Structures are given as structure tokens and as C-alpha cells.
């Protein structure tokens, strides 16, 4: 008991540092993109929107409040995961924020056209090598003629 009386401030601050370091690692390991916006993603989006809407006269205090709000939101996500695990709704306490993300499919991307292009142009690496070589040759020709690359409109 005398150890706790002597080192209580160190134990309390160590506990808080351990908790925030653990939370930092969990947020670092979690996915940042997901089609269903699960985990810490809504918290981060909310923080970004809050920071962007901060007025100029109170910018620093507003940003500090947004970061604290994001940390509180992250703690709530971790708490919900723990609660869902204890009630049997998910297999692990981290299942709601560490998961395999689902990505949105781009409507403009045509898989059939891509497959046909790859079938017709099997060696894309060779094409990239040829483009690089032609670019170097063009630069050499421009240097011989005296045209600077900066003078060419882009």
C-alpha cells in the first residue's frame, strides 16, 4: 500500500499514457477506406469537416476541440466493440474497427474493356520501357536542336 501512496501520480499518468498509446495503435491498424464506413472512419470524417469549418478568429481552439472530439469518438467505437463482444454480437472486441475493408466499385471502370486490353497488350512492362526510351530519345534530340524542356508548352 505504501508503494501506491508513494507512486500514485506516476501510476495514474502511466495508465492514461498506456490507454492513449493503445488507442493510437488501434486507429493506426484500422482501415482508412471502407464502402460501409465502419470503424473509425466516421469519426475521422467528422473531425475533418469540423476542422475545415473552423472560423479564422478561433482556428486553434476549434482544431483542438475537433481533435479531442475525434479522440472521444474513437474511444466510443472501442467501447461499442467491447460491449458487442461481451454480449456475443461479434467474435472479437476489435471486430468492429479492425476488419477487411470493402471498396466501392467505380461505375466508369469497365472490367471487360480492361480484360480485352490486357489480352491484346500482354506485355505492359515492355510498353512502359519503350515509352521511357522514346522519351529519353526525344529529350536528347531536343537538347541537340537547342530546345529547352521548359520552353515546351504543356
Coordinates of C-alpha atoms in Angstrom, one line a residue, residues 58-152:
X58 CA -10.7 30.9 -33.2
X59 CA -8.9 28.4 -35.5
X60 CA -6.5 26.8 -33.0
X61 CA -9.1 26.3 -30.2
X62 CA -11.5 24.9 -32.8
X63 CA -8.9 22.5 -34.1
X64 CA -8.0 21.4 -30.6
X65 CA -11.7 20.8 -29.8
X66 CA -12.1 18.8 -33.1
X67 CA -9.1 16.6 -32.2
X68 CA -10.5 16.0 -28.6
X69 CA -13.9 15.2 -30.1
X70 CA -12.3 12.7 -32.5
X71 CA -10.4 11.0 -29.6
X72 CA -13.7 10.7 -27.7
X73 CA -15.5 9.3 -30.8
X74 CA -12.6 6.8 -31.2
X75 CA -13.0 5.7 -27.5
X76 CA -16.7 5.2 -28.1
X77 CA -16.0 3.0 -31.1
X78 CA -13.7 0.9 -29.0
X79 CA -16.3 0.8 -26.2
X80 CA -19.0 -0.3 -28.6
X81 CA -16.7 -3.1 -29.9
X82 CA -16.1 -4.3 -26.3
X83 CA -19.8 -4.2 -25.5
X84 CA -20.7 -6.1 -28.7
X85 CA -18.1 -8.7 -27.9
X86 CA -19.3 -9.2 -24.3
X87 CA -22.9 -9.5 -25.5
X88 CA -21.9 -12.0 -28.2
X89 CA -22.7 -9.8 -31.2
X90 CA -19.2 -10.1 -32.6
X91 CA -16.4 -12.7 -32.2
X92 CA -13.6 -10.3 -31.0
X93 CA -13.6 -7.0 -29.3
X94 CA -11.8 -5.4 -32.3
X95 CA -14.1 -6.8 -35.0
X96 CA -15.9 -3.6 -35.5
X97 CA -12.8 -1.5 -36.2
X98 CA -10.2 -3.9 -37.5
X99 CA -11.6 -5.7 -40.4
X100 CA -11.1 -6.5 -44.1
X101 CA -12.4 -3.3 -45.9
X102 CA -14.9 -3.4 -48.8
X103 CA -14.1 -0.9 -51.6
X104 CA -16.6 0.8 -53.8
X105 CA -16.6 -0.2 -57.4
X106 CA -16.1 2.6 -59.9
X107 CA -19.1 2.8 -62.3
X108 CA -16.9 4.3 -65.0
X109 CA -14.4 1.5 -64.9
X110 CA -15.2 -1.2 -67.5
X111 CA -13.8 -4.6 -66.5
X112 CA -14.5 -6.1 -69.9
X113 CA -12.5 -3.4 -71.7
X114 CA -9.6 -3.8 -69.3
X115 CA -9.6 -7.6 -69.8
X116 CA -9.6 -7.1 -73.6
X117 CA -6.8 -4.5 -73.4
X118 CA -4.6 -6.9 -71.3
X119 CA -5.4 -9.7 -73.8
X120 CA -4.3 -7.6 -76.7
X121 CA -1.4 -5.9 -75.0
X122 CA 0.1 -8.7 -72.9
X123 CA 3.4 -7.1 -72.0
X124 CA 2.6 -3.7 -70.4
X125 CA 6.1 -3.6 -68.8
X126 CA 7.7 -3.6 -72.2
X127 CA 5.4 -0.8 -73.4
X128 CA 6.4 1.3 -70.4
X129 CA 10.0 0.6 -71.1
X130 CA 9.6 1.6 -74.8
X131 CA 7.8 4.8 -73.7
X132 CA 10.6 5.7 -71.3
X133 CA 13.2 5.0 -74.0
X134 CA 11.3 7.1 -76.6
X135 CA 11.0 9.9 -74.0
X136 CA 14.8 9.9 -73.4
X137 CA 15.5 9.9 -77.2
X138 CA 13.1 12.9 -77.6
X139 CA 14.9 14.8 -74.8
X140 CA 18.3 14.0 -76.4
X141 CA 17.0 15.3 -79.8
X142 CA 15.6 18.5 -78.2
X143 CA 19.0 19.1 -76.5
X144 CA 20.8 18.7 -79.8
X145 CA 18.5 21.1 -81.5
X146 CA 18.7 23.5 -78.6
X147 CA 15.1 23.4 -77.4
X148 CA 14.8 23.6 -73.6
X149 CA 12.2 21.4 -72.0
X150 CA 10.9 24.3 -70.0
X151 CA 10.1 26.2 -73.3
X152 CA 7.7 23.4 -74.5

